[in-house]
Short mmCIF file of C-alpha atoms in Angstrom, two decimals:
data_model
loop_
_atom_site.label_atom_id
_atom_site.label_comp_id
_atom_site.label_asym_id
_atom_site.label_seq_id
_atom_site.Cartn_x
_atom_site.Cartn_y
_atom_site.Cartn_z
CA UNK A 10 56.78 -35.87 -95.59
CA UNK A 11 57.45 -39.04 -93.68
CA UNK A 12 56.61 -42.65 -93.12
CA UNK A 13 57.38 -44.15 -89.74
CA UNK A 14 57.44 -47.71 -88.53
CA UNK A 15 57.87 -47.96 -84.77
CA UNK A 16 56.30 -50.66 -82.64
CA UNK A 17 56.23 -51.18 -78.89
CA UNK A 18 57.90 -54.07 -77.15
CA UNK A 19 55.78 -54.71 -74.07
CA UNK A 20 56.62 -56.82 -71.06
CA UNK A 21 54.40 -59.67 -69.90
CA UNK A 22 55.08 -59.57 -66.18
CA UNK A 23 52.12 -57.34 -65.34
CA UNK A 24 51.45 -57.05 -61.64
CA UNK A 25 48.01 -57.20 -60.09
CA UNK A 26 48.42 -53.61 -58.90
CA UNK A 27 48.85 -52.16 -62.37
CA UNK A 28 46.89 -52.90 -65.51
CA UNK A 29 47.93 -52.21 -69.08
CA UNK A 30 45.19 -51.19 -71.48
CA UNK A 31 45.82 -50.68 -75.20
CA UNK A 32 43.74 -49.32 -78.04
CA UNK A 33 44.31 -48.55 -81.72
CA UNK A 34 42.17 -45.97 -83.50
CA UNK A 35 42.27 -43.82 -86.64
CA UNK A 36 42.69 -40.10 -85.97
CA UNK A 37 43.97 -37.28 -88.18
CA UNK A 38 43.74 -39.77 -91.03
CA UNK A 39 46.39 -41.97 -89.44
CA UNK A 40 46.84 -44.82 -87.00
CA UNK A 41 47.17 -43.93 -83.31
CA UNK A 42 48.17 -46.47 -80.65
CA UNK A 43 47.60 -45.91 -76.93
CA UNK A 44 49.02 -47.86 -74.02
CA UNK A 45 47.93 -46.74 -70.55
CA UNK A 46 49.07 -48.20 -67.23
CA UNK A 47 46.74 -47.74 -64.27
CA UNK A 48 45.56 -49.70 -61.24
CA UNK A 49 42.02 -49.49 -62.61
CA UNK A 50 41.37 -50.93 -66.06
CA UNK A 51 38.11 -48.98 -66.26
CA UNK A 52 39.88 -45.71 -65.55
CA UNK A 53 42.60 -46.56 -68.04
CA UNK A 54 39.96 -46.92 -70.76
CA UNK A 55 38.44 -43.60 -69.72
CA UNK A 56 41.83 -41.94 -69.99
CA UNK A 57 42.23 -43.27 -73.53
CA UNK A 58 38.88 -41.64 -74.31
CA UNK A 59 40.29 -38.40 -72.88
CA UNK A 60 43.35 -38.72 -75.10
CA UNK A 61 41.20 -39.22 -78.19
CA UNK A 62 39.15 -36.13 -77.37
CA UNK A 63 42.33 -34.06 -76.99
CA UNK A 64 43.63 -35.20 -80.37
CA UNK A 65 40.33 -34.31 -82.03
CA UNK A 66 40.53 -30.87 -80.39
CA UNK A 67 44.02 -30.29 -81.75
CA UNK A 68 43.02 -31.41 -85.23
CA UNK A 69 40.30 -28.76 -85.18
CA UNK A 70 43.06 -26.17 -84.69
CA UNK A 71 45.87 -27.30 -86.99
CA UNK A 72 44.23 -29.22 -89.83
CA UNK A 73 44.72 -27.67 -93.27
CA UNK A 74 41.96 -29.91 -94.67
CA UNK A 75 39.10 -28.81 -92.44
CA UNK A 76 37.78 -25.44 -93.65
CA UNK A 77 36.84 -24.10 -90.22
CA UNK A 78 40.27 -24.39 -88.59
CA UNK A 79 42.66 -21.56 -87.77
CA UNK A 80 45.23 -22.91 -90.24
CA UNK A 81 42.66 -22.95 -93.05
CA UNK A 82 41.73 -19.35 -92.26
CA UNK A 83 45.41 -18.33 -92.36
CA UNK A 84 45.80 -20.07 -95.74
CA UNK A 85 42.68 -18.45 -97.22
CA UNK A 86 44.05 -15.03 -96.34
CA UNK A 87 47.52 -15.55 -97.79
CA UNK A 88 48.66 -12.39 -99.54
CA UNK A 89 45.60 -10.57 -98.21
CA UNK A 90 45.86 -9.90 -94.49
CA UNK A 91 47.21 -11.22 -91.18
CA UNK A 92 44.90 -13.58 -89.27
CA UNK A 93 44.46 -13.56 -85.51
CA UNK A 94 45.08 -17.02 -84.09
CA UNK A 95 45.29 -18.76 -80.73
CA UNK A 96 48.49 -18.78 -78.69
CA UNK A 97 48.66 -22.53 -79.30
CA UNK A 98 48.91 -22.15 -83.08
CA UNK A 99 51.18 -19.11 -82.83
CA UNK A 100 53.63 -21.01 -80.61
CA UNK A 101 53.57 -24.11 -82.83
CA UNK A 102 54.23 -22.02 -85.94
CA UNK A 103 57.07 -20.22 -84.23
CA UNK A 104 58.70 -23.52 -83.28
CA UNK A 105 58.27 -24.75 -86.86
CA UNK A 106 60.09 -21.66 -88.10
CA UNK A 107 62.91 -22.49 -85.71
CA UNK A 108 63.35 -25.89 -87.39
CA UNK A 109 63.41 -24.12 -90.76
CA UNK A 110 66.11 -21.70 -89.64
CA UNK A 111 68.45 -24.28 -88.13
CA UNK A 112 68.08 -26.56 -91.19
CA UNK A 113 68.40 -23.77 -93.77
CA UNK A 114 64.94 -24.52 -95.11
CA UNK A 115 65.22 -28.32 -95.33
CA UNK A 116 62.20 -28.29 -93.01
CA UNK A 117 59.43 -25.94 -94.10
CA UNK A 118 55.74 -25.91 -93.12
CA UNK A 119 54.97 -23.84 -96.22
CA UNK A 120 55.67 -27.00 -98.21
CA UNK A 121 51.88 -27.26 -98.17
CA UNK A 122 52.03 -24.63 -100.95
CA UNK A 123 53.73 -27.02 -103.37
CA UNK A 124 52.00 -28.14 -106.55
CA UNK A 125 51.43 -31.89 -106.30
CA UNK A 126 53.26 -32.92 -109.46
CA UNK A 127 54.85 -36.08 -108.05
CA UNK A 128 52.61 -39.14 -107.84
CA UNK A 129 53.47 -42.03 -105.55
CA UNK A 130 50.52 -44.29 -106.30
CA UNK A 131 52.19 -46.19 -109.12
CA UNK A 132 50.75 -43.99 -111.86
CA UNK A 133 53.91 -41.99 -112.70
CA UNK A 134 55.80 -43.27 -115.74
CA UNK A 135 58.06 -40.29 -116.44
CA UNK A 136 59.69 -37.47 -114.54
CA UNK A 137 58.03 -34.04 -114.39
CA UNK A 138 59.75 -31.44 -116.53
CA UNK A 139 62.45 -29.24 -115.03
CA UNK A 140 60.13 -26.27 -115.53
CA UNK A 141 57.23 -27.94 -113.73
CA UNK A 142 59.46 -28.88 -110.82
CA UNK A 143 60.75 -25.31 -110.51
CA UNK A 144 57.20 -23.95 -110.71
CA UNK A 145 55.93 -26.41 -108.08
CA UNK A 146 57.92 -24.80 -105.27
CA UNK A 147 57.51 -21.15 -106.25
CA UNK A 148 55.24 -20.36 -103.30
CA UNK A 149 57.32 -22.24 -100.72
CA UNK A 150 59.47 -20.17 -98.39
CA UNK A 151 59.35 -19.98 -94.62
CA UNK A 152 60.87 -16.50 -94.87
CA UNK A 153 57.46 -15.30 -96.08
CA UNK A 154 55.66 -16.39 -92.92
CA UNK A 155 55.19 -13.42 -90.63
CA UNK A 156 54.32 -13.75 -86.94
CA UNK A 157 53.19 -10.80 -84.87
CA UNK A 158 53.30 -12.00 -81.29
CA UNK A 159 51.89 -8.75 -79.88
CA UNK A 160 48.79 -8.99 -82.07
CA UNK A 161 48.79 -12.80 -82.12
CA UNK A 162 48.63 -12.95 -85.91
CA UNK A 163 50.09 -15.05 -88.72
CA UNK A 164 50.47 -13.63 -92.21
CA UNK A 165 51.55 -15.44 -95.37
CA UNK A 166 53.00 -12.84 -97.69
CA UNK A 167 52.43 -14.64 -101.02
CA UNK A 168 49.05 -15.16 -102.60
CA UNK A 169 48.28 -18.88 -102.79
CA UNK A 170 50.80 -19.72 -100.09
CA UNK A 171 49.82 -22.33 -97.49
CA UNK A 172 51.12 -23.77 -94.26
CA UNK A 173 50.53 -27.30 -93.04
CA UNK A 174 51.56 -29.37 -90.05
CA UNK A 175 51.79 -32.80 -91.62
CA UNK A 176 55.44 -32.80 -90.61
CA UNK A 177 55.33 -32.01 -86.87
CA UNK A 178 51.60 -32.00 -86.17
CA UNK A 179 51.36 -35.60 -85.00
CA UNK A 180 54.46 -35.24 -82.85
CA UNK A 181 52.95 -32.16 -81.25
CA UNK A 182 49.72 -34.08 -80.71
CA UNK A 183 51.57 -36.93 -78.97
CA UNK A 184 53.33 -34.44 -76.70
CA UNK A 185 50.19 -32.51 -75.77
CA UNK A 186 48.22 -35.68 -75.09
CA UNK A 187 50.97 -37.01 -72.87
CA UNK A 188 51.05 -33.74 -70.90
CA UNK A 189 47.28 -33.84 -70.43
CA UNK A 190 47.28 -37.42 -69.14
CA UNK A 191 50.16 -36.72 -66.74
CA UNK A 192 48.22 -33.73 -65.38
CA UNK A 193 45.32 -36.06 -64.66
CA UNK A 194 47.53 -38.40 -62.68
CA UNK A 195 48.13 -41.18 -65.20
CA UNK A 196 51.39 -42.76 -63.97
CA UNK A 197 52.61 -44.34 -67.18
CA UNK A 198 51.78 -44.73 -70.83
CA UNK A 199 52.57 -44.24 -74.48
CA UNK A 200 50.97 -42.21 -77.24
CA UNK A 201 52.11 -43.43 -80.66
CA UNK A 202 50.85 -41.02 -83.32
CA UNK A 203 51.51 -43.03 -86.47
CA UNK A 204 55.17 -43.42 -85.54
CA UNK A 205 55.60 -40.17 -83.59
CA UNK A 206 55.91 -41.75 -80.18
CA UNK A 207 56.11 -40.24 -76.72
CA UNK A 208 56.16 -42.15 -73.45
CA UNK A 209 56.29 -41.57 -69.72
CA UNK A 210 56.71 -43.71 -66.63
CA UNK A 211 57.54 -47.38 -67.04
CA UNK A 212 55.99 -50.69 -67.97
CA UNK A 213 53.89 -52.43 -65.29
CA UNK A 214 56.88 -54.50 -64.11
CA UNK A 215 58.98 -51.33 -63.67
CA UNK A 216 61.15 -51.82 -66.75
CA UNK A 217 61.57 -49.03 -69.33
CA UNK A 218 59.41 -48.86 -72.41
CA UNK A 219 61.17 -50.15 -75.53
CA UNK A 220 60.62 -49.25 -79.17
CA UNK A 221 61.54 -51.46 -82.12
CA UNK A 222 62.58 -49.74 -85.34
CA UNK A 223 61.91 -51.52 -88.62
CA UNK A 224 64.72 -52.07 -91.09
CA UNK A 225 64.12 -49.52 -93.88
CA UNK A 226 65.39 -52.03 -96.46
CA UNK A 227 63.11 -54.79 -95.16
CA UNK A 228 60.19 -53.54 -93.09
CA UNK A 229 59.43 -57.07 -91.89
CA UNK A 230 62.66 -57.08 -89.91
CA UNK A 231 63.72 -55.06 -86.87
CA UNK A 232 67.16 -53.48 -87.03
CA UNK A 233 67.19 -51.65 -83.70
CA UNK A 234 65.56 -51.83 -80.28
CA UNK A 235 65.73 -48.62 -78.30
CA UNK A 236 65.20 -48.19 -74.58
CA UNK A 237 63.15 -45.12 -73.73
CA UNK A 238 64.68 -44.65 -70.30
CA UNK A 239 66.81 -41.62 -71.19
CA UNK A 240 64.62 -40.14 -73.92
CA UNK A 241 60.87 -40.40 -73.84
CA UNK A 242 60.17 -39.70 -77.52
CA UNK A 243 61.28 -41.43 -80.71
CA UNK A 244 60.41 -40.68 -84.34
CA UNK A 245 61.53 -42.31 -87.58
CA UNK A 246 61.22 -40.66 -90.98
CA UNK A 247 61.74 -42.88 -94.00
CA UNK A 248 61.38 -43.12 -97.76
CA UNK A 249 60.80 -46.83 -98.05
CA UNK A 250 56.99 -47.01 -98.05
CA UNK A 251 55.97 -44.41 -100.63
CA UNK A 252 58.04 -43.91 -103.75
CA UNK A 253 57.89 -43.89 -107.54
CA UNK A 254 59.88 -46.19 -109.83
CA UNK A 255 60.80 -44.40 -113.06
CA UNK A 256 63.35 -45.72 -115.50
CA UNK A 257 64.49 -48.29 -112.98
CA UNK A 258 65.26 -45.65 -110.34
CA UNK A 259 63.37 -45.14 -107.08
CA UNK A 260 62.23 -41.61 -106.24
CA UNK A 261 61.29 -40.89 -102.63
CA UNK A 262 58.01 -39.25 -101.62
CA UNK A 263 60.02 -36.93 -99.34
CA UNK A 264 60.53 -33.76 -101.38
CA UNK A 265 63.23 -31.18 -100.82
CA UNK A 266 61.17 -27.98 -100.35
CA UNK A 267 63.99 -25.84 -101.74
CA UNK A 268 64.39 -27.70 -105.03
CA UNK A 269 61.16 -29.64 -105.62
CA UNK A 270 63.12 -32.86 -106.21
CA UNK A 271 62.83 -36.00 -104.08
CA UNK A 272 65.38 -36.27 -101.28
CA UNK A 273 68.01 -38.95 -101.77
CA UNK A 274 70.84 -40.61 -99.88
CA UNK A 275 69.02 -41.68 -96.72
CA UNK A 276 66.46 -44.47 -96.35
CA UNK A 277 65.51 -43.52 -92.79
CA UNK A 278 66.34 -41.22 -89.91
CA UNK A 279 65.46 -42.04 -86.29
CA UNK A 280 65.71 -39.37 -83.62
CA UNK A 281 65.33 -39.76 -79.85
CA UNK A 282 64.49 -36.60 -77.92
CA UNK A 283 62.50 -35.27 -74.99
CA UNK A 284 59.53 -34.49 -77.26
CA UNK A 285 58.04 -36.11 -80.36
CA UNK A 286 57.63 -32.72 -82.01
CA UNK A 287 61.33 -32.01 -81.68
CA UNK A 288 62.29 -35.50 -82.86
CA UNK A 289 59.97 -35.12 -85.84
CA UNK A 290 61.36 -31.75 -86.83
CA UNK A 291 64.91 -33.05 -86.83
CA UNK A 292 64.13 -36.36 -88.56
CA UNK A 293 62.25 -34.61 -91.37
CA UNK A 294 64.98 -32.02 -91.89
CA UNK A 295 67.79 -34.59 -91.87
CA UNK A 296 66.06 -36.76 -94.48
CA UNK A 297 66.38 -33.76 -96.80
CA UNK A 298 69.83 -32.63 -95.64
CA UNK A 299 71.46 -36.04 -96.11
CA UNK A 300 74.06 -37.86 -94.03
CA UNK A 301 76.91 -35.34 -93.81
CA UNK A 302 74.87 -32.21 -93.17
CA UNK A 303 72.44 -34.19 -91.01
CA UNK A 304 75.18 -35.40 -88.69
CA UNK A 305 76.64 -31.89 -88.61
CA UNK A 306 73.27 -30.56 -87.46
CA UNK A 307 72.92 -33.25 -84.79
CA UNK A 308 76.42 -32.46 -83.48
CA UNK A 309 75.09 -29.05 -82.45
CA UNK A 310 72.46 -30.73 -80.26
CA UNK A 311 74.29 -33.33 -78.13
CA UNK A 312 71.15 -34.01 -76.08
CA UNK A 313 69.62 -35.78 -79.09
CA UNK A 314 70.31 -39.29 -80.33
CA UNK A 315 70.25 -40.07 -84.03
CA UNK A 316 70.38 -43.15 -86.26
CA UNK A 317 70.76 -42.58 -89.99
CA UNK A 318 70.43 -45.42 -92.52
CA UNK A 319 71.67 -44.78 -96.06
CA UNK A 320 69.95 -45.98 -99.21
CA UNK A 321 72.61 -48.71 -99.33
CA UNK A 322 71.88 -49.86 -95.78
CA UNK A 323 74.88 -48.28 -94.05
CA UNK A 324 74.12 -47.25 -90.45
CA UNK A 325 75.47 -44.00 -89.02
CA UNK A 326 74.77 -42.93 -85.44
CA UNK A 327 75.55 -40.15 -83.04
CA UNK A 328 78.10 -41.14 -80.41
CA UNK A 329 75.53 -41.39 -77.63
CA UNK A 330 73.28 -44.00 -79.28
CA UNK A 331 72.71 -47.22 -77.32
CA UNK A 332 71.21 -50.05 -79.34
CA UNK A 333 69.93 -53.25 -77.73
#
């Protein structure tokens, strides 16, 4: 439900005591960027290997595309029976339901149940019918996800219902990988999971990590540089990479799970938080909610920072945003 364009702005004054090692790989079907600071370049490379292994482990829990995963088993048993799952998946699902509740369903992991009637590969020439759109979301509804914490089970009440973590899964992965590397004594680094970015420590010269956010109306230009000294995670959701042009109008690939229609009004939403999962949940929900309701939601969480860009290029921010 999102496209993110966030790049790192790295310093060049690297001391002899600390080395910066970077690597870009494809994981979970997406681009992952790693930046690890360590006094030993060899160890830094080994830690990146550790990070990759952790991400592959998580994918084997939460992927809806791999048939052997816990999520796939939950989906296969929708409308049939509850499925016993790990505490990890139970907790992640519970947090996802929290985002659904606070956003009144603008965020919904059961969006995976939707019929794929919108095409964003250039092949669509006309809008789906009103009936098809209504039918496409008939199995969506976070209210039909049942968690039994005592038995550690997840049950989807409707036959054919599915859950998926394309919305917060990469943010969760960035957070978990960061926690693992910190536990192993890595002093500083960044995990950028296709735009779901989490950082810790500082650059080799002691300065904070910085993230550059692309202009949603011109992705070749940067419209904001954010210092990650107060918040360690930043996520941008946007509609400017994948869309359909029909009758001269642009339709976003970000679909409102309650209506089945593409979200409109906002070109991008950037959230800074203490975790990429949290930032992702809010950015996804606000893209659907729109400017007014999005800012109202953010006002309830003053610890977050938010930057909203309208389809017309107007920039709206929370009061605590500091742009460079």
